[in-house]
Amino acid sequence: MYDFEFYNPTRLLFGRSSLEQLDTLVPNDARVLLLYGGQSAKRNGTLAQVSQVLGKRICAEFGGISPNPNYHQLLQAVEQIRQQKLDFILAIGGGSIIDAGKFIAAAAPYQGEPWEILETDGRHIDQALPLGTVLTLPATGSEMNNCAVISNSALGLKRSFRHPSVFPRFSVLAPQLSFSLPQPQIANGVVDAFVHVTEQYLTYPVDAKVQDRFAEGLLLTLIEEGPKALAEPENYQVRANIMFSATMALNGLIGTGVPQDWSTHKLGHELTVRHGLDHAVTLAILLPTMLRLRKAAKHAKLLQYAERVWQLSDGSEEQRIDAAIELTRQFFESMGLKTHLSDYGIGHEAIAPLLENLERQGLTQLGEDGRVDLELSRQVFQASL
Ligand code: NZQ
Ligand code: ZN
């Protein structure tokens, strides 16, 4: 196991009545900006419940934040915070809204041009406004990590930053708030969480038994509960297990002291930027192909994955690995996500521009060993058609 430091200050409030605890978590004299997305938080009553619990606190609103939040839209919220002297951000939604909250929290007190935050991976941030979250879509783990992913449609880029000051102070995880999710978003959440685990687990062994077994537990839970969430949309326990899995998949724990990959995510971001595919859809398409093309580098962990996650013990090592990758792809399909670019009308001609964008950003040595270069990325896109 590698040396590591683990720091995660986010307080989690988990359960049916966790929303009520907002009253004790948000300071009485806070001047709050409520952030939310297009429709769902209003339609399913979450926003009204939050407003009721916050009572007489000063609350302003900034709604309409789009999935894959866009830099230019978020600057308007930064302006609102500065003008109205707001000092607390409460993000109500999925990863997009929480990531937006992190960016706004860092950008509002930032001295320079806010785009610098994304250009420099957050290195020059020295403070951020306090942020709390009410999670409505289990998927990204953003509710318990210090990372945010922001798009810039004008530049055709999706960039991330991280900084300790944007860890949410608290996150409310009330699984029933996810009952109103449409099936494709339930599937997206399960697949995104699954791939967060594989990015930190399917690399090469460093004898990190605790991290490995936590990771395998999360994968097994997602495989078991994912289809149930589609079949029984109001099963609280199923949603609770999925929600906690998604949070634990990317709160730093399973990634401590181990090599990490993230090449599937980096290539996936390009598909979202250029073709508008949902984040998780890009992962469902690319992960099986990435694993197939990286079989040699990932041999030992793929074999462990085949045995411990898919209970495959017959046949040659090669056969077990192939079967595990195919079962992974079938799992994504069983959740309702298609796993080929052609399913989304994306053909061969799309590949060159995707590679150009990777090159422009210097994303030419990806993966746990830096071996996912442009040629390998081309092969991954090609084999995903
Ligand atoms: O806009 P509304 O109407 O609210 O609808 C949203 C949105 O259209 C809807 N939704 C959310 N909760 C709902 C609901 N609909 C009904 N009932 C509910 N309870 O779901 C749609 C998608 O929401 P979004 O927040 O975009 O989804 P997700 O949580 O998958 O977040 C995706 C974003 O997170 C980034 C992705 O790149 C993408 O921008 N990621 C952030 C990470 C992080 N911060 O650590 C890591 C991830 O790998 C990922 O990159
Ligand atoms: Zn993801």
mmCIF file of C-alpha atoms in Angstrom, residues 17-379:
data_model
loop_
_atom_site.group_PDB
_atom_site.id
_atom_site.type_symbol
_atom_site.label_atom_id
_atom_site.label_comp_id
_atom_site.label_asym_id
_atom_site.label_seq_id
_atom_site.Cartn_x
_atom_site.Cartn_y
_atom_site.Cartn_z
ATOM 1 C CA SER A 17 -35.814 12.623 8.659
ATOM 2 C CA SER A 18 -32.362 14.033 7.914
ATOM 3 C CA LEU A 19 -33.751 17.056 6.065
ATOM 4 C CA GLU A 20 -35.203 18.410 9.295
ATOM 5 C CA GLN A 21 -31.693 18.734 10.684
ATOM 6 C CA LEU A 22 -30.972 21.567 8.261
ATOM 7 C CA ASP A 23 -32.342 23.814 10.951
ATOM 8 C CA THR A 24 -29.405 23.070 13.230
ATOM 9 C CA LEU A 25 -26.806 22.932 10.447
ATOM 10 C CA VAL A 26 -27.371 26.266 8.756
ATOM 11 C CA PRO A 27 -26.434 29.170 11.081
ATOM 12 C CA ASN A 28 -29.444 31.258 12.182
ATOM 13 C CA ASP A 29 -27.945 34.465 10.862
ATOM 14 C CA ALA A 30 -26.806 32.967 7.526
ATOM 15 C CA ARG A 31 -27.695 34.786 4.311
ATOM 16 C CA VAL A 32 -28.359 31.749 2.154
ATOM 17 C CA LEU A 33 -28.271 31.209 -1.605
ATOM 18 C CA LEU A 34 -30.402 28.203 -2.540
ATOM 19 C CA LEU A 35 -29.102 26.574 -5.726
ATOM 20 C CA TYR A 36 -31.152 24.155 -7.773
ATOM 21 C CA GLY A 37 -31.630 22.793 -11.285
ATOM 22 C CA GLY A 38 -34.338 22.939 -13.916
ATOM 23 C CA GLN A 39 -37.538 21.535 -12.512
ATOM 24 C CA SER A 40 -37.173 18.542 -10.246
ATOM 25 C CA ALA A 41 -36.522 20.211 -6.869
ATOM 26 C CA LYS A 42 -39.645 22.335 -7.301
ATOM 27 C CA ARG A 43 -41.811 19.611 -8.780
ATOM 28 C CA ASN A 44 -41.064 16.966 -6.151
ATOM 29 C CA GLY A 45 -41.407 19.380 -3.255
ATOM 30 C CA THR A 46 -37.782 19.275 -2.038
ATOM 31 C CA LEU A 47 -37.300 23.014 -2.425
ATOM 32 C CA ALA A 48 -40.483 23.745 -0.483
ATOM 33 C CA GLN A 49 -39.424 21.387 2.325
ATOM 34 C CA VAL A 50 -36.010 23.045 2.525
ATOM 35 C CA SER A 51 -37.532 26.537 2.632
ATOM 36 C CA GLN A 52 -39.893 25.475 5.378
ATOM 37 C CA VAL A 53 -37.084 24.070 7.546
ATOM 38 C CA LEU A 54 -34.951 27.170 7.023
ATOM 39 C CA GLY A 55 -37.837 29.245 8.392
ATOM 40 C CA LYS A 56 -37.084 32.939 8.807
ATOM 41 C CA ARG A 57 -33.486 32.861 7.549
ATOM 42 C CA ILE A 58 -32.693 35.207 4.682
ATOM 43 C CA CYS A 59 -32.833 33.057 1.552
ATOM 44 C CA ALA A 60 -32.198 34.031 -2.065
ATOM 45 C CA GLU A 61 -32.570 31.589 -4.959
ATOM 46 C CA PHE A 62 -30.628 30.745 -8.102
ATOM 47 C CA GLY A 63 -32.428 28.064 -10.122
ATOM 48 C CA GLY A 64 -32.221 26.668 -13.623
ATOM 49 C CA ILE A 65 -28.676 25.307 -13.372
ATOM 50 C CA SER A 66 -28.255 22.868 -16.233
ATOM 51 C CA PRO A 67 -26.730 19.373 -16.104
ATOM 52 C CA ASN A 68 -22.974 19.623 -16.754
ATOM 53 C CA PRO A 69 -23.086 23.133 -15.284
ATOM 54 C CA ASN A 70 -21.796 25.858 -17.528
ATOM 55 C CA TYR A 71 -19.185 28.349 -16.372
ATOM 56 C CA HIS A 72 -20.931 31.382 -17.859
ATOM 57 C CA GLN A 73 -24.235 30.609 -16.156
ATOM 58 C CA LEU A 74 -22.488 30.216 -12.811
ATOM 59 C CA LEU A 75 -20.887 33.647 -13.079
ATOM 60 C CA GLN A 76 -24.395 35.091 -12.733
ATOM 61 C CA ALA A 77 -24.764 33.354 -9.377
ATOM 62 C CA VAL A 78 -21.356 34.686 -8.299
ATOM 63 C CA GLU A 79 -22.578 38.186 -9.168
ATOM 64 C CA GLN A 80 -25.779 37.650 -7.189
ATOM 65 C CA ILE A 81 -23.814 36.556 -4.111
ATOM 66 C CA ARG A 82 -21.576 39.602 -4.275
ATOM 67 C CA GLN A 83 -24.454 42.038 -4.805
ATOM 68 C CA GLN A 84 -26.716 40.612 -2.132
ATOM 69 C CA LYS A 85 -23.854 39.909 0.309
ATOM 70 C CA LEU A 86 -24.884 36.274 0.717
ATOM 71 C CA ASP A 87 -22.604 34.124 2.840
ATOM 72 C CA PHE A 88 -23.860 30.524 2.733
ATOM 73 C CA ILE A 89 -24.627 28.253 -0.233
ATOM 74 C CA LEU A 90 -27.105 25.395 -0.070
ATOM 75 C CA ALA A 91 -27.044 23.195 -3.174
ATOM 76 C CA ILE A 92 -30.166 21.071 -3.719
ATOM 77 C CA GLY A 93 -29.779 18.453 -6.445
ATOM 78 C CA GLY A 94 -27.360 16.020 -8.041
ATOM 79 C CA GLY A 95 -23.697 16.319 -8.961
ATOM 80 C CA SER A 96 -24.247 19.215 -11.342
ATOM 81 C CA ILE A 97 -25.830 21.432 -8.710
ATOM 82 C CA ILE A 98 -23.341 20.469 -6.005
ATOM 83 C CA ASP A 99 -20.394 21.035 -8.358
ATOM 84 C CA ALA A 100 -21.922 24.388 -9.299
ATOM 85 C CA GLY A 101 -22.134 25.183 -5.585
ATOM 86 C CA LYS A 102 -18.448 24.389 -5.106
ATOM 87 C CA PHE A 103 -17.415 26.585 -8.000
ATOM 88 C CA ILE A 104 -19.605 29.495 -6.883
ATOM 89 C CA ALA A 105 -18.347 29.117 -3.300
ATOM 90 C CA ALA A 106 -14.750 29.424 -4.481
ATOM 91 C CA ALA A 107 -15.373 32.057 -7.168
ATOM 92 C CA ALA A 108 -17.356 34.543 -5.040
ATOM 93 C CA PRO A 109 -14.398 35.560 -2.819
ATOM 94 C CA TYR A 110 -11.791 34.930 -5.574
ATOM 95 C CA GLN A 111 -9.626 37.951 -6.414
ATOM 96 C CA GLY A 112 -8.705 37.089 -10.004
ATOM 97 C CA GLU A 113 -10.658 35.963 -13.076
ATOM 98 C CA PRO A 114 -12.750 32.949 -11.928
ATOM 99 C CA TRP A 115 -11.794 30.888 -14.995
ATOM 100 C CA GLU A 116 -8.308 30.697 -13.468
ATOM 101 C CA ILE A 117 -9.766 28.394 -10.804
ATOM 102 C CA LEU A 118 -10.434 25.806 -13.491
ATOM 103 C CA GLU A 119 -7.263 26.475 -15.440
ATOM 104 C CA THR A 120 -5.081 25.936 -12.379
ATOM 105 C CA ASP A 121 -6.990 23.014 -10.834
ATOM 106 C CA GLY A 122 -7.913 25.226 -7.872
ATOM 107 C CA ARG A 123 -4.298 25.812 -6.782
ATOM 108 C CA HIS A 124 -4.754 29.545 -6.114
ATOM 109 C CA ILE A 125 -7.947 29.317 -4.079
ATOM 110 C CA ASP A 126 -7.395 30.571 -0.552
ATOM 111 C CA GLN A 127 -10.946 30.590 0.759
ATOM 112 C CA ALA A 128 -14.497 29.604 -0.151
ATOM 113 C CA LEU A 129 -17.953 30.357 1.181
ATOM 114 C CA PRO A 130 -19.425 27.575 3.326
ATOM 115 C CA LEU A 131 -21.441 25.060 1.307
ATOM 116 C CA GLY A 132 -24.084 22.566 2.421
ATOM 117 C CA THR A 133 -25.895 20.103 0.150
ATOM 118 C CA VAL A 134 -29.203 18.273 -0.063
ATOM 119 C CA LEU A 135 -28.611 15.332 -2.384
ATOM 120 C CA THR A 136 -31.415 14.274 -4.736
ATOM 121 C CA LEU A 137 -29.515 12.016 -7.154
ATOM 122 C CA PRO A 138 -27.043 9.412 -5.865
ATOM 123 C CA ALA A 139 -24.219 9.223 -8.413
ATOM 124 C CA THR A 140 -21.176 11.430 -8.286
ATOM 125 C CA GLY A 141 -20.077 11.446 -4.642
ATOM 126 C CA SER A 142 -19.715 15.215 -4.966
ATOM 127 C CA GLU A 143 -21.693 15.524 -1.724
ATOM 128 C CA MET A 144 -18.652 14.231 0.184
ATOM 129 C CA ASN A 145 -15.610 15.226 -1.842
ATOM 130 C CA ASN A 146 -13.697 18.362 -2.757
ATOM 131 C CA CYS A 147 -13.892 18.061 -6.536
ATOM 132 C CA ALA A 148 -16.116 19.901 -9.031
ATOM 133 C CA VAL A 149 -16.496 19.468 -12.788
ATOM 134 C CA ILE A 150 -17.538 22.550 -14.772
ATOM 135 C CA SER A 151 -18.139 22.935 -18.513
ATOM 136 C CA ASN A 152 -17.270 25.904 -20.676
ATOM 137 C CA SER A 153 -19.443 25.623 -23.761
ATOM 138 C CA ALA A 154 -17.724 28.566 -25.474
ATOM 139 C CA LEU A 155 -14.337 26.830 -25.270
ATOM 140 C CA GLY A 156 -15.708 23.289 -25.726
ATOM 141 C CA LEU A 157 -14.094 22.156 -22.471
ATOM 142 C CA LYS A 158 -15.059 20.283 -19.335
ATOM 143 C CA ARG A 159 -12.612 21.046 -16.533
ATOM 144 C CA SER A 160 -12.360 20.039 -12.907
ATOM 145 C CA PHE A 161 -10.788 21.552 -9.831
ATOM 146 C CA ARG A 162 -10.357 20.473 -6.259
ATOM 147 C CA HIS A 163 -9.619 22.268 -3.039
ATOM 148 C CA PRO A 164 -10.082 21.414 0.648
ATOM 149 C CA SER A 165 -12.164 24.562 1.212
ATOM 150 C CA VAL A 166 -14.983 23.277 -1.028
ATOM 151 C CA PHE A 167 -15.702 20.072 0.856
ATOM 152 C CA PRO A 168 -19.369 20.495 1.782
ATOM 153 C CA ARG A 169 -19.685 21.383 5.493
ATOM 154 C CA PHE A 170 -22.575 18.931 5.602
ATOM 155 C CA SER A 171 -24.651 16.839 3.226
ATOM 156 C CA VAL A 172 -28.206 15.730 3.807
ATOM 157 C CA LEU A 173 -28.810 12.269 2.348
ATOM 158 C CA ALA A 174 -32.512 11.447 2.504
ATOM 159 C CA PRO A 175 -32.955 8.473 0.142
ATOM 160 C CA GLN A 176 -36.669 9.170 -0.399
ATOM 161 C CA LEU A 177 -35.755 12.383 -2.217
ATOM 162 C CA SER A 178 -34.469 10.181 -5.035
ATOM 163 C CA PHE A 179 -37.844 8.405 -5.551
ATOM 164 C CA SER A 180 -38.865 10.922 -8.199
ATOM 165 C CA LEU A 181 -35.858 10.185 -10.425
ATOM 166 C CA PRO A 182 -36.750 8.974 -13.911
ATOM 167 C CA GLN A 183 -35.344 5.520 -14.724
ATOM 168 C CA PRO A 184 -32.493 6.760 -16.947
ATOM 169 C CA GLN A 185 -31.198 8.937 -14.100
ATOM 170 C CA ILE A 186 -31.386 6.053 -11.611
ATOM 171 C CA ALA A 187 -29.341 4.006 -14.075
ATOM 172 C CA ASN A 188 -26.904 6.864 -14.638
ATOM 173 C CA GLY A 189 -26.296 7.134 -10.918
ATOM 174 C CA VAL A 190 -25.636 3.431 -10.434
ATOM 175 C CA VAL A 191 -23.293 3.247 -13.433
ATOM 176 C CA ASP A 192 -21.392 6.415 -12.488
ATOM 177 C CA ALA A 193 -20.817 5.138 -8.949
ATOM 178 C CA PHE A 194 -19.773 1.731 -10.334
ATOM 179 C CA VAL A 195 -17.178 3.304 -12.615
ATOM 180 C CA HIS A 196 -15.873 5.541 -9.816
ATOM 181 C CA VAL A 197 -15.037 2.338 -7.991
ATOM 182 C CA THR A 198 -13.410 0.661 -10.989
ATOM 183 C CA GLU A 199 -11.259 3.755 -11.690
ATOM 184 C CA GLN A 200 -9.730 3.305 -8.234
ATOM 185 C CA TYR A 201 -9.788 -0.497 -8.063
ATOM 186 C CA LEU A 202 -9.057 -1.910 -11.537
ATOM 187 C CA THR A 203 -5.432 -0.834 -11.788
ATOM 188 C CA TYR A 204 -2.558 -2.947 -10.429
ATOM 189 C CA PRO A 205 -2.181 -4.560 -7.004
ATOM 190 C CA VAL A 206 -0.358 -2.777 -4.183
ATOM 191 C CA ASP A 207 -1.543 -5.149 -1.460
ATOM 192 C CA ALA A 208 -4.213 -2.710 -0.245
ATOM 193 C CA LYS A 209 -6.612 -5.268 1.178
ATOM 194 C CA VAL A 210 -8.943 -2.867 2.982
ATOM 195 C CA GLN A 211 -9.393 -0.597 -0.041
ATOM 196 C CA ASP A 212 -9.890 -3.614 -2.338
ATOM 197 C CA ARG A 213 -12.521 -5.211 -0.157
ATOM 198 C CA PHE A 214 -14.368 -1.943 0.384
ATOM 199 C CA ALA A 215 -14.351 -1.473 -3.393
ATOM 200 C CA GLU A 216 -15.619 -4.997 -4.031
ATOM 201 C CA GLY A 217 -18.371 -4.487 -1.438
ATOM 202 C CA LEU A 218 -19.531 -1.357 -3.221
ATOM 203 C CA LEU A 219 -19.525 -3.063 -6.628
ATOM 204 C CA LEU A 220 -21.466 -6.047 -5.296
ATOM 205 C CA THR A 221 -24.016 -3.736 -3.675
ATOM 206 C CA LEU A 222 -24.528 -1.752 -6.864
ATOM 207 C CA ILE A 223 -24.924 -4.936 -8.927
ATOM 208 C CA GLU A 224 -27.451 -6.277 -6.411
ATOM 209 C CA GLU A 225 -29.448 -3.116 -5.782
ATOM 210 C CA GLY A 226 -29.273 -1.324 -9.145
ATOM 211 C CA PRO A 227 -31.837 -3.497 -10.960
ATOM 212 C CA LYS A 228 -34.081 -3.469 -7.859
ATOM 213 C CA ALA A 229 -34.149 0.332 -7.923
ATOM 214 C CA LEU A 230 -35.557 0.168 -11.458
ATOM 215 C CA ALA A 231 -38.097 -2.521 -10.580
ATOM 216 C CA GLU A 232 -39.217 -1.089 -7.217
ATOM 217 C CA PRO A 233 -38.999 2.690 -7.539
ATOM 218 C CA GLU A 234 -40.183 3.418 -4.010
ATOM 219 C CA ASN A 235 -38.197 0.813 -2.113
ATOM 220 C CA TYR A 236 -36.499 2.940 0.551
ATOM 221 C CA GLN A 237 -33.878 0.380 1.601
ATOM 222 C CA VAL A 238 -32.766 -0.157 -1.971
ATOM 223 C CA ARG A 239 -32.358 3.597 -2.467
ATOM 224 C CA ALA A 240 -30.568 3.921 0.855
ATOM 225 C CA ASN A 241 -28.013 1.288 -0.129
ATOM 226 C CA ILE A 242 -27.462 2.851 -3.533
ATOM 227 C CA MET A 243 -27.133 6.339 -2.060
ATOM 228 C CA PHE A 244 -24.566 5.335 0.536
ATOM 229 C CA SER A 245 -22.638 3.278 -2.055
ATOM 230 C CA ALA A 246 -22.417 6.249 -4.412
ATOM 231 C CA THR A 247 -21.181 8.525 -1.638
ATOM 232 C CA MET A 248 -18.567 6.030 -0.434
ATOM 233 C CA ALA A 249 -17.436 5.346 -3.998
ATOM 234 C CA LEU A 250 -15.928 8.807 -4.348
ATOM 235 C CA ASN A 251 -15.331 10.302 -0.923
ATOM 236 C CA GLY A 252 -11.634 9.465 -1.079
ATOM 237 C CA LEU A 253 -11.673 6.365 1.115
ATOM 238 C CA ILE A 254 -11.209 3.591 -1.446
ATOM 239 C CA GLY A 255 -8.717 5.683 -3.423
ATOM 240 C CA THR A 256 -6.305 6.260 -0.559
ATOM 241 C CA GLY A 257 -2.981 4.493 -0.822
ATOM 242 C CA VAL A 258 -3.720 2.922 -4.223
ATOM 243 C CA PRO A 259 -3.008 3.812 -7.868
ATOM 244 C CA GLN A 260 -5.908 5.447 -9.714
ATOM 245 C CA ASP A 261 -6.864 5.346 -13.375
ATOM 246 C CA TRP A 262 -9.557 7.927 -14.449
ATOM 247 C CA SER A 263 -8.835 7.547 -18.176
ATOM 248 C CA THR A 264 -12.406 6.385 -18.870
ATOM 249 C CA HIS A 265 -13.681 9.563 -17.204
ATOM 250 C CA LYS A 266 -11.325 11.828 -19.153
ATOM 251 C CA LEU A 267 -12.336 10.324 -22.501
ATOM 252 C CA GLY A 268 -15.974 10.356 -21.408
ATOM 253 C CA HIS A 269 -15.881 14.089 -20.692
ATOM 254 C CA GLU A 270 -14.956 14.660 -24.346
ATOM 255 C CA LEU A 271 -18.056 12.747 -25.471
ATOM 256 C CA THR A 272 -20.234 14.883 -23.199
ATOM 257 C CA VAL A 273 -18.689 18.140 -24.401
ATOM 258 C CA ARG A 274 -18.922 17.333 -28.120
ATOM 259 C CA HIS A 275 -21.998 15.125 -28.310
ATOM 260 C CA GLY A 276 -24.011 15.974 -25.219
ATOM 261 C CA LEU A 277 -24.134 12.420 -23.882
ATOM 262 C CA ASP A 278 -24.957 12.072 -20.183
ATOM 263 C CA HIS A 279 -21.826 11.586 -18.073
ATOM 264 C CA ALA A 280 -22.721 8.018 -17.042
ATOM 265 C CA VAL A 281 -23.669 7.054 -20.593
ATOM 266 C CA THR A 282 -20.135 7.893 -21.724
ATOM 267 C CA LEU A 283 -18.740 5.625 -19.013
ATOM 268 C CA ALA A 284 -21.041 2.728 -19.911
ATOM 269 C CA ILE A 285 -19.779 2.938 -23.492
ATOM 270 C CA LEU A 286 -16.080 3.361 -22.783
ATOM 271 C CA LEU A 287 -15.312 1.281 -19.697
ATOM 272 C CA PRO A 288 -15.779 -2.208 -21.237
ATOM 273 C CA THR A 289 -13.633 -1.230 -24.219
ATOM 274 C CA MET A 290 -10.985 0.414 -22.060
ATOM 275 C CA LEU A 291 -10.754 -2.711 -19.900
ATOM 276 C CA ARG A 292 -10.486 -4.962 -22.955
ATOM 277 C CA LEU A 293 -7.677 -2.888 -24.456
ATOM 278 C CA ARG A 294 -5.855 -2.587 -21.124
ATOM 279 C CA LYS A 295 -6.127 -6.248 -20.174
ATOM 280 C CA ALA A 296 -2.379 -6.793 -19.971
ATOM 281 C CA ALA A 297 -1.687 -3.813 -17.678
ATOM 282 C CA LYS A 298 -4.674 -4.635 -15.449
ATOM 283 C CA HIS A 299 -4.353 -8.431 -15.571
ATOM 284 C CA ALA A 300 -3.992 -9.172 -11.854
ATOM 285 C CA LYS A 301 -6.782 -6.878 -10.698
ATOM 286 C CA LEU A 302 -9.112 -7.984 -13.502
ATOM 287 C CA LEU A 303 -8.623 -11.559 -12.411
ATOM 288 C CA GLN A 304 -9.401 -10.614 -8.801
ATOM 289 C CA TYR A 305 -12.463 -8.686 -10.034
ATOM 290 C CA ALA A 306 -13.651 -11.699 -12.040
ATOM 291 C CA GLU A 307 -13.356 -13.965 -9.029
ATOM 292 C CA ARG A 308 -14.569 -11.759 -6.192
ATOM 293 C CA VAL A 309 -17.202 -9.642 -7.917
ATOM 294 C CA TRP A 310 -18.523 -11.970 -10.628
ATOM 295 C CA GLN A 311 -17.654 -15.301 -8.908
ATOM 296 C CA LEU A 312 -15.865 -16.593 -12.022
ATOM 297 C CA SER A 313 -13.450 -19.371 -11.194
ATOM 298 C CA ASP A 314 -13.670 -21.734 -14.186
ATOM 299 C CA GLY A 315 -11.694 -21.507 -17.399
ATOM 300 C CA SER A 316 -8.353 -19.952 -18.212
ATOM 301 C CA GLU A 317 -7.336 -16.603 -16.734
ATOM 302 C CA GLU A 318 -7.954 -14.970 -20.110
ATOM 303 C CA GLN A 319 -11.453 -16.478 -20.332
ATOM 304 C CA ARG A 320 -12.358 -15.341 -16.813
ATOM 305 C CA ILE A 321 -11.198 -11.800 -17.525
ATOM 306 C CA ASP A 322 -13.101 -11.669 -20.825
ATOM 307 C CA ALA A 323 -16.224 -12.974 -19.116
ATOM 308 C CA ALA A 324 -15.963 -10.397 -16.312
ATOM 309 C CA ILE A 325 -15.662 -7.530 -18.804
ATOM 310 C CA GLU A 326 -18.636 -8.855 -20.776
ATOM 311 C CA LEU A 327 -20.719 -9.211 -17.586
ATOM 312 C CA THR A 328 -19.847 -5.600 -16.742
ATOM 313 C CA ARG A 329 -21.132 -4.476 -20.138
ATOM 314 C CA GLN A 330 -24.281 -6.577 -19.746
ATOM 315 C CA PHE A 331 -24.863 -5.062 -16.305
ATOM 316 C CA PHE A 332 -24.827 -1.571 -17.800
ATOM 317 C CA GLU A 333 -27.233 -2.721 -20.534
ATOM 318 C CA SER A 334 -29.505 -4.346 -17.952
ATOM 319 C CA MET A 335 -29.718 -0.937 -16.258
ATOM 320 C CA GLY A 336 -31.003 0.425 -19.577
ATOM 321 C CA LEU A 337 -27.846 2.148 -20.814
ATOM 322 C CA LYS A 338 -26.615 1.372 -24.318
ATOM 323 C CA THR A 339 -22.926 0.561 -24.584
ATOM 324 C CA HIS A 340 -21.941 1.543 -28.130
ATOM 325 C CA LEU A 341 -21.357 4.932 -29.714
ATOM 326 C CA SER A 342 -23.435 3.887 -32.724
ATOM 327 C CA ASP A 343 -26.455 3.509 -30.393
ATOM 328 C CA TYR A 344 -26.267 7.301 -30.084
ATOM 329 C CA GLY A 345 -25.668 7.974 -33.771
ATOM 330 C CA ILE A 346 -21.960 8.643 -33.295
ATOM 331 C CA GLY A 347 -19.760 7.257 -36.058
ATOM 332 C CA HIS A 348 -16.184 6.961 -37.175
ATOM 333 C CA GLU A 349 -15.936 10.607 -38.281
ATOM 334 C CA ALA A 350 -16.377 11.747 -34.661
ATOM 335 C CA ILE A 351 -13.088 10.269 -33.493
ATOM 336 C CA ALA A 352 -10.536 12.739 -34.912
ATOM 337 C CA PRO A 353 -12.108 15.821 -33.251
ATOM 338 C CA LEU A 354 -12.282 13.968 -29.928
ATOM 339 C CA LEU A 355 -8.570 13.195 -30.135
ATOM 340 C CA GLU A 356 -7.750 16.781 -31.122
ATOM 341 C CA ASN A 357 -9.491 18.034 -28.004
ATOM 342 C CA LEU A 358 -7.605 15.559 -25.811
ATOM 343 C CA GLU A 359 -4.329 16.684 -27.374
ATOM 344 C CA ARG A 360 -5.183 20.378 -26.984
ATOM 345 C CA GLN A 361 -5.586 19.818 -23.234
ATOM 346 C CA GLY A 362 -2.443 17.739 -22.925
ATOM 347 C CA LEU A 363 -4.450 14.628 -22.005
ATOM 348 C CA THR A 364 -1.997 12.324 -23.732
ATOM 349 C CA GLN A 365 -0.663 10.211 -20.866
ATOM 350 C CA LEU A 366 -3.715 9.011 -19.001
ATOM 351 C CA GLY A 367 -4.342 6.031 -16.761
ATOM 352 C CA GLU A 368 -2.640 4.681 -13.648
ATOM 353 C CA ASP A 369 0.603 4.208 -15.582
ATOM 354 C CA GLY A 370 0.340 7.123 -18.030
ATOM 355 C CA ARG A 371 0.150 4.672 -20.938
ATOM 356 C CA VAL A 372 -3.223 5.754 -22.310
ATOM 357 C CA ASP A 373 -1.802 7.944 -25.062
ATOM 358 C CA LEU A 374 -3.605 9.365 -28.072
ATOM 359 C CA GLU A 375 -3.191 6.151 -30.073
ATOM 360 C CA LEU A 376 -4.718 4.059 -27.307
ATOM 361 C CA SER A 377 -7.506 6.618 -26.868
ATOM 362 C CA ARG A 378 -8.178 6.335 -30.608
ATOM 363 C CA GLN A 379 -8.408 2.556 -30.278
#
